[in-house]
Structures are given as structure tokens and as C-alpha cells.
GROMACS .gro file of C-alpha atoms in nm:
model
  415
    1MET     CA    1   0.243   1.474   4.394
    2MET     CA    2   0.107   1.167   4.222
    3LYS     CA    3  -0.008   0.902   4.468
    4ILE     CA    4   0.081   0.535   4.427
    5TYR     CA    5  -0.237   0.326   4.424
    6ARG     CA    6  -0.168  -0.012   4.584
    7ILE     CA    7  -0.395  -0.313   4.542
    8PRO     CA    8  -0.375  -0.683   4.633
    9ILE     CA    9  -0.241  -0.886   4.341
   10PHE     CA   10  -0.200  -1.254   4.274
   11LEU     CA   11   0.148  -1.372   4.172
   12SER     CA   12   0.203  -1.710   4.014
   13LEU     CA   13   0.571  -1.808   4.026
   14LEU     CA   14   0.706  -2.083   3.805
   15PHE     CA   15   1.054  -2.215   3.877
   16MET     CA   16   1.234  -2.337   3.564
   17GLY     CA   17   1.588  -2.211   3.613
   18LYS     CA   18   1.453  -1.861   3.676
   19ILE     CA   19   1.159  -1.692   3.847
   20VAL     CA   20   0.869  -1.593   3.624
   21GLY     CA   21   0.606  -1.365   3.776
   22GLN     CA   22   0.257  -1.272   3.663
   23THR     CA   23   0.006  -1.016   3.779
   24VAL     CA   24  -0.347  -1.159   3.751
   25ASN     CA   25  -0.673  -0.967   3.787
   26THR     CA   26  -1.000  -1.153   3.831
   27GLY     CA   27  -1.223  -0.882   3.981
   28ASP     CA   28  -1.270  -0.504   3.979
   29LEU     CA   29  -0.951  -0.300   3.950
   30SER     CA   30  -0.973   0.078   3.947
   31VAL     CA   31  -0.681   0.316   3.895
   32ALA     CA   32  -0.825   0.645   4.016
   33PRO     CA   33  -0.728   0.989   3.882
   34ASN     CA   34  -0.392   1.113   4.016
   35THR     CA   35  -0.289   0.761   4.116
   36GLN     CA   36  -0.045   0.520   3.959
   37LEU     CA   37  -0.028   0.142   3.926
   38SER     CA   38   0.283  -0.033   3.792
   39THR     CA   39   0.322  -0.398   3.694
   40LEU     CA   40   0.676  -0.534   3.667
   41PHE     CA   41   0.542  -0.877   3.570
   42SER     CA   42   0.314  -0.972   3.279
   43PHE     CA   43  -0.039  -0.847   3.340
   44ASP     CA   44  -0.329  -1.087   3.277
   45ASN     CA   45  -0.684  -0.956   3.300
   46LYS     CA   46  -0.909  -1.263   3.315
   47SER     CA   47  -1.258  -1.282   3.161
   48SER     CA   48  -1.407  -1.189   3.499
   49GLY     CA   49  -1.175  -0.890   3.539
   50ASP     CA   50  -1.283  -0.527   3.498
   51VAL     CA   51  -1.003  -0.268   3.477
   52LEU     CA   52  -1.086   0.104   3.492
   53ILE     CA   53  -0.786   0.325   3.406
   54ASP     CA   54  -0.852   0.686   3.506
   55GLY     CA   55  -0.501   0.742   3.640
   56SER     CA   56  -0.166   0.606   3.520
   57PHE     CA   57  -0.117   0.237   3.444
   58ILE     CA   58   0.242   0.134   3.367
   59ALA     CA   59   0.312  -0.202   3.204
   60TYR     CA   60   0.675  -0.313   3.198
   61ALA     CA   61   0.603  -0.657   3.052
   62ASN     CA   62   0.328  -0.836   2.855
   63PHE     CA   63  -0.035  -0.727   2.870
   64ASN     CA   64  -0.328  -0.966   2.814
   65ASN     CA   65  -0.697  -0.877   2.829
   66ASP     CA   66  -0.978  -1.132   2.825
   67GLY     CA   67  -1.217  -0.911   3.022
   68LEU     CA   68  -1.295  -0.539   3.028
   69VAL     CA   69  -1.036  -0.261   3.007
   70THR     CA   70  -1.189   0.087   2.988
   71TYR     CA   71  -1.188   0.443   3.127
   72SER     CA   72  -1.422   0.723   3.232
   73ASN     CA   73  -1.487   0.983   2.962
   74THR     CA   74  -1.441   1.264   3.215
   75SER     CA   75  -1.096   1.143   3.318
   76ASN     CA   76  -0.758   1.157   3.144
   77GLY     CA   77  -0.625   0.808   3.206
   78LYS     CA   78  -0.299   0.703   3.049
   79THR     CA   79  -0.143   0.361   2.992
   80PHE     CA   80   0.234   0.332   2.944
   81PHE     CA   81   0.412   0.047   2.769
   82ILE     CA   82   0.768   0.130   2.864
   83GLY     CA   83   0.949  -0.198   2.918
   84THR     CA   84   1.308  -0.291   2.845
   85GLN     CA   85   1.207  -0.628   2.700
   86GLN     CA   86   0.972  -0.724   2.416
   87GLN     CA   87   0.607  -0.676   2.509
   88LEU     CA   88   0.318  -0.887   2.381
   89ILE     CA   89  -0.019  -0.710   2.384
   90SER     CA   90  -0.285  -0.979   2.351
   91GLY     CA   91  -0.632  -1.090   2.455
   92THR     CA   92  -0.969  -1.208   2.333
   93GLU     CA   93  -1.143  -0.877   2.409
   94ILE     CA   94  -1.081  -0.522   2.283
   95ALA     CA   95  -0.883  -0.312   2.530
   96HIS     CA   96  -1.013   0.047   2.544
   97PHE     CA   97  -0.740   0.298   2.631
   98GLN     CA   98  -0.804   0.669   2.668
   99ASN     CA   99  -0.437   0.763   2.622
  100ILE     CA  100  -0.150   0.528   2.548
  101VAL     CA  101   0.227   0.571   2.530
  102PHE     CA  102   0.464   0.339   2.343
  103GLU     CA  103   0.822   0.380   2.466
  104ASN     CA  104   1.030   0.063   2.474
  105ILE     CA  105   1.407   0.069   2.422
  106SER     CA  106   1.467  -0.307   2.393
  107GLY     CA  107   1.484  -0.307   2.011
  108LEU     CA  108   1.351  -0.156   1.691
  109VAL     CA  109   1.029  -0.364   1.699
  110PRO     CA  110   0.956  -0.429   2.066
  111PHE     CA  111   0.573  -0.439   2.054
  112GLN     CA  112   0.375  -0.742   1.934
  113LEU     CA  113   0.007  -0.656   1.889
  114ASN     CA  114  -0.196  -0.977   1.890
  115THR     CA  115  -0.536  -0.823   1.963
  116ILE     CA  116  -0.748  -0.513   1.895
  117ILE     CA  117  -0.687  -0.202   2.100
  118GLU     CA  118  -0.895   0.114   2.082
  119ILE     CA  119  -0.774   0.470   2.146
  120GLY     CA  120  -1.016   0.728   2.284
  121LYS     CA  121  -0.798   1.038   2.295
  122ASN     CA  122  -0.430   1.013   2.201
  123ALA     CA  123  -0.153   0.764   2.124
  124GLU     CA  124   0.208   0.876   2.172
  125PHE     CA  125   0.462   0.694   1.956
  126LYS     CA  126   0.784   0.765   2.146
  127LYS     CA  127   1.006   0.463   2.082
  128GLY     CA  128   0.944   0.124   1.924
  129ILE     CA  129   0.750  -0.005   1.623
  130VAL     CA  130   0.419  -0.179   1.692
  131ASP     CA  131   0.406  -0.503   1.492
  132ALA     CA  132   0.037  -0.571   1.427
  133ASP     CA  133   0.090  -0.737   1.088
  134THR     CA  134   0.277  -1.049   1.201
  135TYR     CA  135   0.047  -1.099   1.501
  136ASN     CA  136  -0.285  -1.015   1.329
  137GLY     CA  137  -0.358  -0.718   1.552
  138LYS     CA  138  -0.528  -0.386   1.490
  139MET     CA  139  -0.527  -0.036   1.638
  140ILE     CA  140  -0.851   0.167   1.629
  141PHE     CA  141  -0.874   0.543   1.673
  142ASN     CA  142  -1.219   0.662   1.775
  143GLN     CA  143  -1.381   0.992   1.680
  144ASN     CA  144  -1.168   1.280   1.817
  145ALA     CA  145  -0.868   1.049   1.879
  146PHE     CA  146  -0.530   1.138   1.731
  147HIS     CA  147  -0.164   1.052   1.776
  148THR     CA  148   0.168   1.230   1.824
  149ASP     CA  149   0.538   1.173   1.756
  150ALA     CA  150   0.499   0.897   1.495
  151SER     CA  151   0.821   0.859   1.293
  152ASN     CA  152   1.057   0.593   1.159
  153LEU     CA  153   1.127   0.514   1.524
  154SER     CA  154   0.767   0.434   1.616
  155PHE     CA  155   0.452   0.362   1.416
  156VAL     CA  156   0.208   0.076   1.345
  157ASP     CA  157   0.324  -0.196   1.109
  158GLY     CA  158  -0.021  -0.336   1.033
  159LYS     CA  159  -0.385  -0.231   1.024
  160VAL     CA  160  -0.503   0.103   1.164
  161GLU     CA  161  -0.872   0.196   1.170
  162ASN     CA  162  -1.015   0.542   1.218
  163LYS     CA  163  -1.377   0.615   1.306
  164GLY     CA  164  -1.564   0.943   1.260
  165ASN     CA  165  -1.561   1.240   1.025
  166LEU     CA  166  -1.242   1.422   1.125
  167ASP     CA  167  -0.939   1.447   0.898
  168PHE     CA  168  -0.679   1.193   1.005
  169GLU     CA  169  -0.319   1.091   0.949
  170PHE     CA  170  -0.284   0.711   0.959
  171PRO     CA  171   0.037   0.628   1.157
  172VAL     CA  172   0.125   0.329   0.937
  173GLY     CA  173   0.448   0.193   0.794
  174ASP     CA  174   0.631  -0.126   0.711
  175GLN     CA  175   0.968  -0.269   0.805
  176PHE     CA  176   1.148   0.036   0.944
  177TYR     CA  177   0.973   0.314   0.751
  178PHE     CA  178   0.686   0.538   0.861
  179ARG     CA  179   0.467   0.593   0.552
  180PRO     CA  180   0.144   0.765   0.657
  181SER     CA  181  -0.157   0.837   0.443
  182TYR     CA  182  -0.390   1.131   0.505
  183HIS     CA  183  -0.767   1.121   0.472
  184GLU     CA  184  -0.999   1.421   0.442
  185LYS     CA  185  -1.347   1.284   0.507
  186GLY     CA  186  -1.712   1.378   0.475
  187ALA     CA  187  -1.972   1.483   0.729
  188ASN     CA  188  -2.088   1.143   0.856
  189VAL     CA  189  -1.962   1.069   1.210
  190ASN     CA  190  -2.028   0.699   1.146
  191ASN     CA  191  -1.752   0.679   0.884
  192ALA     CA  192  -1.485   0.414   0.943
  193TYR     CA  193  -1.176   0.339   0.735
  194THR     CA  194  -0.885   0.096   0.774
  195THR     CA  195  -0.542   0.149   0.618
  196GLN     CA  196  -0.225  -0.059   0.598
  197TYR     CA  197   0.102   0.019   0.420
  198PHE     CA  198   0.309  -0.253   0.247
  199LEU     CA  199   0.669  -0.216   0.136
  200GLN     CA  200   0.642  -0.496  -0.119
  201ASP     CA  201   0.548  -0.583  -0.476
  202THR     CA  202   0.185  -0.668  -0.551
  203GLY     CA  203   0.228  -0.726  -0.924
  204ASN     CA  204   0.159  -1.101  -0.911
  205GLN     CA  205  -0.196  -1.044  -0.790
  206HIS     CA  206  -0.245  -0.701  -0.951
  207PRO     CA  207  -0.044  -0.688  -1.277
  208TYR     CA  208   0.122  -0.352  -1.336
  209ALA     CA  209   0.088  -0.397  -1.712
  210SER     CA  210  -0.290  -0.384  -1.677
  211LYS     CA  211  -0.351  -0.009  -1.649
  212ASP     CA  212  -0.515   0.300  -1.794
  213ASP     CA  213  -0.352   0.442  -2.105
  214THR     CA  214  -0.272   0.761  -1.912
  215ILE     CA  215  -0.053   0.570  -1.664
  216ILE     CA  216   0.312   0.552  -1.771
  217THR     CA  217   0.503   0.396  -1.478
  218ILE     CA  218   0.372   0.252  -1.150
  219ASP     CA  219   0.562   0.240  -0.821
  220GLU     CA  220   0.611  -0.137  -0.795
  221VAL     CA  221   0.770  -0.157  -0.452
  222GLU     CA  222   0.503  -0.019  -0.219
  223TYR     CA  223   0.128   0.028  -0.182
  224TRP     CA  224  -0.146   0.117   0.065
  225ASN     CA  225  -0.458  -0.094   0.123
  226LEU     CA  226  -0.754   0.126   0.214
  227THR     CA  227  -1.097  -0.014   0.299
  228GLN     CA  228  -1.418   0.171   0.378
  229ASP     CA  229  -1.566  -0.018   0.673
  230GLN     CA  230  -1.864   0.216   0.724
  231GLY     CA  231  -2.006   0.505   0.525
  232SER     CA  232  -2.057   0.582   0.158
  233GLU     CA  233  -1.874   0.911   0.105
  234LYS     CA  234  -1.569   0.959  -0.113
  235ILE     CA  235  -1.256   1.079   0.065
  236VAL     CA  236  -0.970   1.305  -0.031
  237LEU     CA  237  -0.659   1.087  -0.003
  238SER     CA  238  -0.298   1.197   0.030
  239LEU     CA  239  -0.003   0.960  -0.014
  240THR     CA  240   0.357   1.031   0.081
  241LEU     CA  241   0.680   0.979  -0.113
  242ASP     CA  242   0.994   0.879   0.074
  243THR     CA  243   1.341   0.863  -0.082
  244ASN     CA  244   1.412   0.554   0.132
  245THR     CA  245   1.136   0.351  -0.034
  246THR     CA  246   0.993   0.527  -0.339
  247PRO     CA  247   1.196   0.475  -0.661
  248ALA     CA  248   1.425   0.767  -0.748
  249SER     CA  249   1.261   0.819  -1.087
  250PHE     CA  250   0.946   0.945  -0.915
  251PHE     CA  251   1.137   1.246  -0.782
  252GLU     CA  252   1.256   1.357  -1.127
  253GLU     CA  253   1.080   1.643  -1.305
  254LYS     CA  254   0.961   1.548  -1.655
  255PRO     CA  255   0.790   1.791  -1.897
  256ASP     CA  256   0.521   1.553  -2.022
  257MET     CA  257   0.456   1.361  -1.700
  258GLN     CA  258   0.332   1.426  -1.349
  259LEU     CA  259   0.277   1.229  -1.030
  260GLY     CA  260  -0.061   1.075  -0.965
  261ILE     CA  261  -0.237   0.831  -0.737
  262VAL     CA  262  -0.348   0.505  -0.897
  263ARG     CA  263  -0.595   0.247  -0.764
  264TRP     CA  264  -0.647  -0.117  -0.850
  265ASP     CA  265  -1.003  -0.155  -0.976
  266ASP     CA  266  -1.129  -0.506  -0.903
  267THR     CA  267  -1.416  -0.476  -1.151
  268ALA     CA  268  -1.204  -0.356  -1.443
  269LYS     CA  269  -0.906  -0.567  -1.332
  270LYS     CA  270  -0.662  -0.285  -1.394
  271TRP     CA  271  -0.490   0.014  -1.232
  272VAL     CA  272  -0.690   0.334  -1.283
  273ASN     CA  273  -0.560   0.689  -1.272
  274GLU     CA  274  -0.714   0.891  -0.988
  275GLY     CA  275  -0.506   1.201  -1.069
  276GLY     CA  276  -0.357   1.422  -0.801
  277VAL     CA  277  -0.180   1.743  -0.709
  278THR     CA  278   0.175   1.726  -0.570
  279THR     CA  279   0.319   1.944  -0.296
  280ASP     CA  280   0.681   1.958  -0.182
  281LEU     CA  281   0.729   1.939   0.192
  282VAL     CA  282   1.000   2.130   0.372
  283THR     CA  283   0.902   2.048   0.730
  284GLY     CA  284   1.181   1.802   0.811
  285ALA     CA  285   0.946   1.506   0.784
  286ASN     CA  286   1.071   1.162   0.680
  287TYR     CA  287   0.888   1.204   0.351
  288SER     CA  288   0.941   1.490   0.107
  289LYS     CA  289   0.641   1.494  -0.129
  290LEU     CA  290   0.268   1.452  -0.093
  291ILE     CA  291   0.010   1.369  -0.362
  292THR     CA  292  -0.356   1.451  -0.302
  293THR     CA  293  -0.676   1.368  -0.488
  294GLN     CA  294  -1.036   1.270  -0.429
  295VAL     CA  295  -1.057   0.896  -0.493
  296GLY     CA  296  -1.333   0.719  -0.681
  297GLY     CA  297  -1.321   0.395  -0.483
  298TYR     CA  298  -1.126   0.190  -0.230
  299GLY     CA  299  -0.874  -0.094  -0.228
  300LEU     CA  300  -0.507  -0.085  -0.324
  301PHE     CA  301  -0.339   0.251  -0.395
  302THR     CA  302   0.008   0.351  -0.497
  303ILE     CA  303   0.196   0.625  -0.681
  304ALA     CA  304   0.256   0.650  -1.056
  305MET     CA  305   0.394   0.872  -1.325
  306VAL     CA  306   0.101   0.968  -1.547
  307LYS     CA  307   0.057   1.172  -1.862
  308LYS     CA  308  -0.002   1.540  -1.806
  309ALA     CA  309  -0.361   1.626  -1.881
  310ASP     CA  310  -0.427   1.858  -2.175
  311ILE     CA  311  -0.559   2.186  -2.037
  312PRO     CA  312  -0.796   2.364  -2.277
  313ASP     CA  313  -0.712   2.721  -2.366
  314SER     CA  314  -0.861   2.954  -2.111
  315ASP     CA  315  -0.926   3.324  -2.087
  316LEU     CA  316  -0.893   3.309  -1.709
  317ILE     CA  317  -0.596   3.463  -1.528
  318ILE     CA  318  -0.524   3.300  -1.193
  319TYR     CA  319  -0.322   3.503  -0.941
  320ASN     CA  320  -0.176   3.236  -0.714
  321ALA     CA  321  -0.036   3.443  -0.428
  322ILE     CA  322  -0.226   3.628  -0.154
  323SER     CA  323  -0.123   3.834   0.146
  324PRO     CA  324  -0.435   3.876   0.363
  325ASN     CA  325  -0.300   4.159   0.578
  326GLY     CA  326  -0.577   4.411   0.511
  327ASP     CA  327  -0.374   4.655   0.302
  328GLY     CA  328  -0.608   4.618   0.005
  329LEU     CA  329  -0.342   4.450  -0.212
  330ASN     CA  330  -0.367   4.079  -0.294
  331ASP     CA  331  -0.595   4.023   0.004
  332SER     CA  332  -0.788   3.745  -0.173
  333PHE     CA  333  -0.740   3.462  -0.423
  334TYR     CA  334  -0.824   3.645  -0.745
  335ILE     CA  335  -0.933   3.463  -1.060
  336LYS     CA  336  -0.975   3.723  -1.333
  337GLY     CA  337  -1.255   3.630  -1.571
  338ILE     CA  338  -1.428   3.375  -1.349
  339ASN     CA  339  -1.747   3.589  -1.355
  340GLN     CA  340  -1.796   3.464  -1.713
  341TYR     CA  341  -1.840   3.109  -1.577
  342PRO     CA  342  -2.079   3.125  -1.279
  343GLU     CA  343  -2.117   2.749  -1.290
  344ASN     CA  344  -1.792   2.683  -1.101
  345ARG     CA  345  -1.642   2.548  -0.780
  346VAL     CA  346  -1.316   2.629  -0.600
  347GLU     CA  347  -1.157   2.398  -0.344
  348ILE     CA  348  -0.837   2.475  -0.153
  349TYR     CA  349  -0.631   2.223   0.043
  350ASN     CA  350  -0.335   2.253   0.275
  351ARG     CA  351  -0.020   2.044   0.235
  352TRP     CA  352  -0.171   1.753   0.431
  353GLY     CA  353  -0.466   1.724   0.196
  354VAL     CA  354  -0.707   1.885   0.442
  355LYS     CA  355  -0.971   2.095   0.272
  356VAL     CA  356  -0.969   2.450   0.409
  357PHE     CA  357  -1.201   2.620   0.162
  358ASP     CA  358  -1.486   2.509  -0.064
  359ALA     CA  359  -1.721   2.742  -0.251
  360ALA     CA  360  -1.954   2.725  -0.549
  361SER     CA  361  -2.014   3.023  -0.778
  362TYR     CA  362  -1.675   3.175  -0.701
  363ASN     CA  363  -1.649   3.528  -0.839
  364GLU     CA  364  -1.440   3.844  -0.848
  365SER     CA  365  -1.615   4.033  -0.569
  366ASP     CA  366  -1.782   3.859  -0.274
  367VAL     CA  367  -1.739   3.480  -0.294
  368MET     CA  368  -1.361   3.469  -0.261
  369PHE     CA  369  -1.093   3.299  -0.054
  370LYS     CA  370  -0.933   3.551   0.183
  371GLY     CA  371  -0.698   3.327   0.378
  372TYR     CA  372  -0.953   3.201   0.629
  373SER     CA  373  -1.064   2.843   0.671
  374ASP     CA  374  -1.421   2.729   0.636
  375GLY     CA  375  -1.311   2.369   0.691
  376ARG     CA  376  -1.381   2.108   0.956
  377GLY     CA  377  -1.189   1.893   1.194
  378THR     CA  378  -0.825   1.980   1.247
  379VAL     CA  379  -0.866   2.319   1.077
  380LYS     CA  380  -1.094   2.547   1.278
  381ARG     CA  381  -1.360   2.735   1.090
  382GLY     CA  382  -1.305   3.111   1.063
  383GLU     CA  383  -0.938   3.109   1.165
  384GLY     CA  384  -0.664   3.274   0.962
  385LEU     CA  385  -0.447   3.013   0.793
  386PRO     CA  386  -0.070   3.003   0.843
  387ALA     CA  387   0.167   3.120   0.575
  388GLY     CA  388   0.278   2.852   0.332
  389THR     CA  389   0.199   2.658   0.017
  390TYR     CA  390  -0.156   2.541  -0.052
  391PHE     CA  391  -0.314   2.410  -0.368
  392TYR     CA  392  -0.638   2.479  -0.542
  393VAL     CA  393  -0.882   2.285  -0.757
  394LEU     CA  394  -1.092   2.498  -0.993
  395LYS     CA  395  -1.383   2.333  -1.176
  396TYR     CA  396  -1.602   2.521  -1.423
  397THR     CA  397  -1.804   2.469  -1.736
  398LYS     CA  398  -1.715   2.643  -2.063
  399GLY     CA  399  -2.008   2.597  -2.296
  400THR     CA  400  -2.081   2.229  -2.250
  401GLN     CA  401  -1.723   2.132  -2.169
  402PRO     CA  402  -1.627   2.067  -1.804
  403ILE     CA  403  -1.280   2.202  -1.723
  404GLU     CA  404  -1.067   2.135  -1.417
  405LYS     CA  405  -0.754   2.330  -1.325
  406THR     CA  406  -0.517   2.266  -1.034
  407GLY     CA  407  -0.217   2.455  -0.908
  408TYR     CA  408  -0.030   2.607  -0.617
  409LEU     CA  409  -0.147   2.894  -0.401
  410TYR     CA  410   0.095   3.082  -0.177
  411ILE     CA  411  -0.021   3.258   0.141
  412SER     CA  412   0.204   3.524   0.285
  413ASN     CA  413   0.137   3.690   0.618
  414ASP     CA  414   0.377   3.978   0.559
  415LYS     CA  415   0.254   4.303   0.711
   0.00000   0.00000   0.00000
């Protein structure tokens, strides 16, 4: 049974037609493992206050931190924001939470984030949108930190930063729509990126008419702002399409066009075509399509209809279905004729844009994709991949001409 950890608290009561209470901490406050501390009144951690949350801390009202809020790495502390009234999360100092739960039923946007909070392990988005945009707040996910349950019912409307080299879904959105982006990163654990989604037009500052010739139509109602705070590596970026926000024309199949990711280039003062491969999602998510590409820079990104690239004639035959069940038939991703072009590279991504395979000098015998991941992060190296739709990027040189091909790859686990 969880013990209730009781401590002396200071209550300041102000009588103005009703009683207003406040829980104030000015010293050392420790919530030990397997104990629980609840605050019905607004919690105010003064500059002299040190709060160590290794158990359960439940805040039913506002939370302010001007001191130190932290946890022990060996613990599994959890902070709950579960009020039935709007909750302001504020303070002059960063609050460090190991685990945090957002579950407030008072309204659609019950959380006002007016400070920086940092997540060490996991954030659960149960109920209620976190408004960090209006209140100039920010949520930071450290290396190895993730989140669960983000949806149209609960996400961050504002800036989200992620540190480290693990692949990450940014739980961002705007107004009442969850519109995540997915980043597949490099090897540097010191990487840091910040993303924010905007459901609005940016054409006044970034004219849509100023664009690459290959760009036909740009999504003018939404965009993502992605900054690289630390690091120098290029990322693989995936953006989502949602029928609630993305114009209907971007869901129509057109023979001479395809979806792509476009970026505003501050130097060229125009939108540039980053390309991309589209996958259709059938997982019941709020969004139904995903576009993935490796980006050449950072800044503002959105979706566009772009001209289909001309693919040079090829003598390669790509067999885009595998069933790695050991029966000797279709056990690997077979590219007939690739031995003629040893200067090549094959990359394979899952539907979230996470790279699961990457090999140079792909051939018809030993360097082949057999349904196992050699990736990092959320995909464990050496594990068999689940059945489903993946996509490949094949790059090779024919004479002096570089050629790039992309397409779908289907993995079946039928015995």
C-alpha cells in the first residue's frame, strides 16, 4: 500500500469573499519512494526551496517553482497535474520532472505553461491541452525521455525541445489538433532540436509565390518551425497530414504530382523542395498520411504538391515484398541487377520515418535486407521487424550520373 507522506506546510489565507489557500515551501521537501504528497491549494516553491520528487506528487491547483525541483535518477518519481480547475505552471527556474501526468477535466485547454519544464523519463498526455504558446513556456525532453497517449485531447500547443540522439515524435499541435513531427537523428548525444506547429498562414512573411520551379502548390494553412539548437547533423524529418487541417487537394492522387516537404530558405528567400516519400497510415491515428525525407536545413517546413521527378531508364528490377520466414522464398529485399552498380546505398525506413536499415555496396548475395533492423533508438538492433509497409531509398551511380529511387517495401511474416 502506498504511504501518505505528511509534512508541515505554510498556508496563507486571504479573505476576499472566499478563502484562497496556498502551499508554500521554503526549505527541503522530499517525497520518498512509495509515498505520496497532495496539494489541494496552489503550490509555491520559493527560491530557497528544494523539492525532491521520488514518490508521487499530486498538484490539484497551480504550481510555481522559483527554486529547485528535481528527482533521483534511481527512483521513479511521478508528478500528477489532475485538477478540476485551470492550472498555471510557472516559475523563474526550470522544474525537472522524472515522470509527469497531465489529466485535467476542467476544459479543453486547462494547462497554462508559463515556464520551462524538463522531462527525464516519460510524459503522459491523458486529458487537457498544454498551452505553452500563449504563456511563452517550453517543454524539454531529455535523452531517453518519451511520451505516451498524445492525441487531439492532449498535446503541447507551443515549443517542445528534444535532447539526444534517439528518434523522437514531437507531441505538438495547435488549437485543438495534434500534429506531430518525427525526427530520425544522428549519432551525437548532444543534439538538441525544438519544434512548434502552427495552424496558420505564414505567407506574409514567407511568400508562397517565391518557390522552386518543381513546387506546384504549397499548403498555406499550416507549418512547423524546426530549429537545431545543438549539433550539426542533418535529420530525417516526417510530417503528418490531417484531414481536419490539411487542404483536401493534398489527399488527391495526381499522375504528374506527388507530395513533398518544402522548407523556407532564408538565404535564397524562397521555398525549396526537400522531396519526400509518402506512406498511408492505417493505425487509427488522427492523421492519415506521413511524408519523410532527409532535410537540407532548418526553419519553417510545410507540405506541398511537387512535380514528379523524372526517373532515368533502369535495368534494375526491384522486388518490393519480402517474407523472412526462412523458407528460402523472398527471404530478402532483392534488387536484380544491383551488382552492376557497386557504388550504391540502400536505406529503409518504417512508417514513422525511423531508419531501420542502411547499407553501402548492396548486392544480390550477402549485403541484403532480410527483415532485421540495424537501426538505433526506438528500433532495437538485430530484432525482426513487424509486418507492414516500409519504404526504401536506393542511391547508385550509373556511369557518371547519380540516380535515386524510392518506393514501398512490404514485409510479411506469413509462415
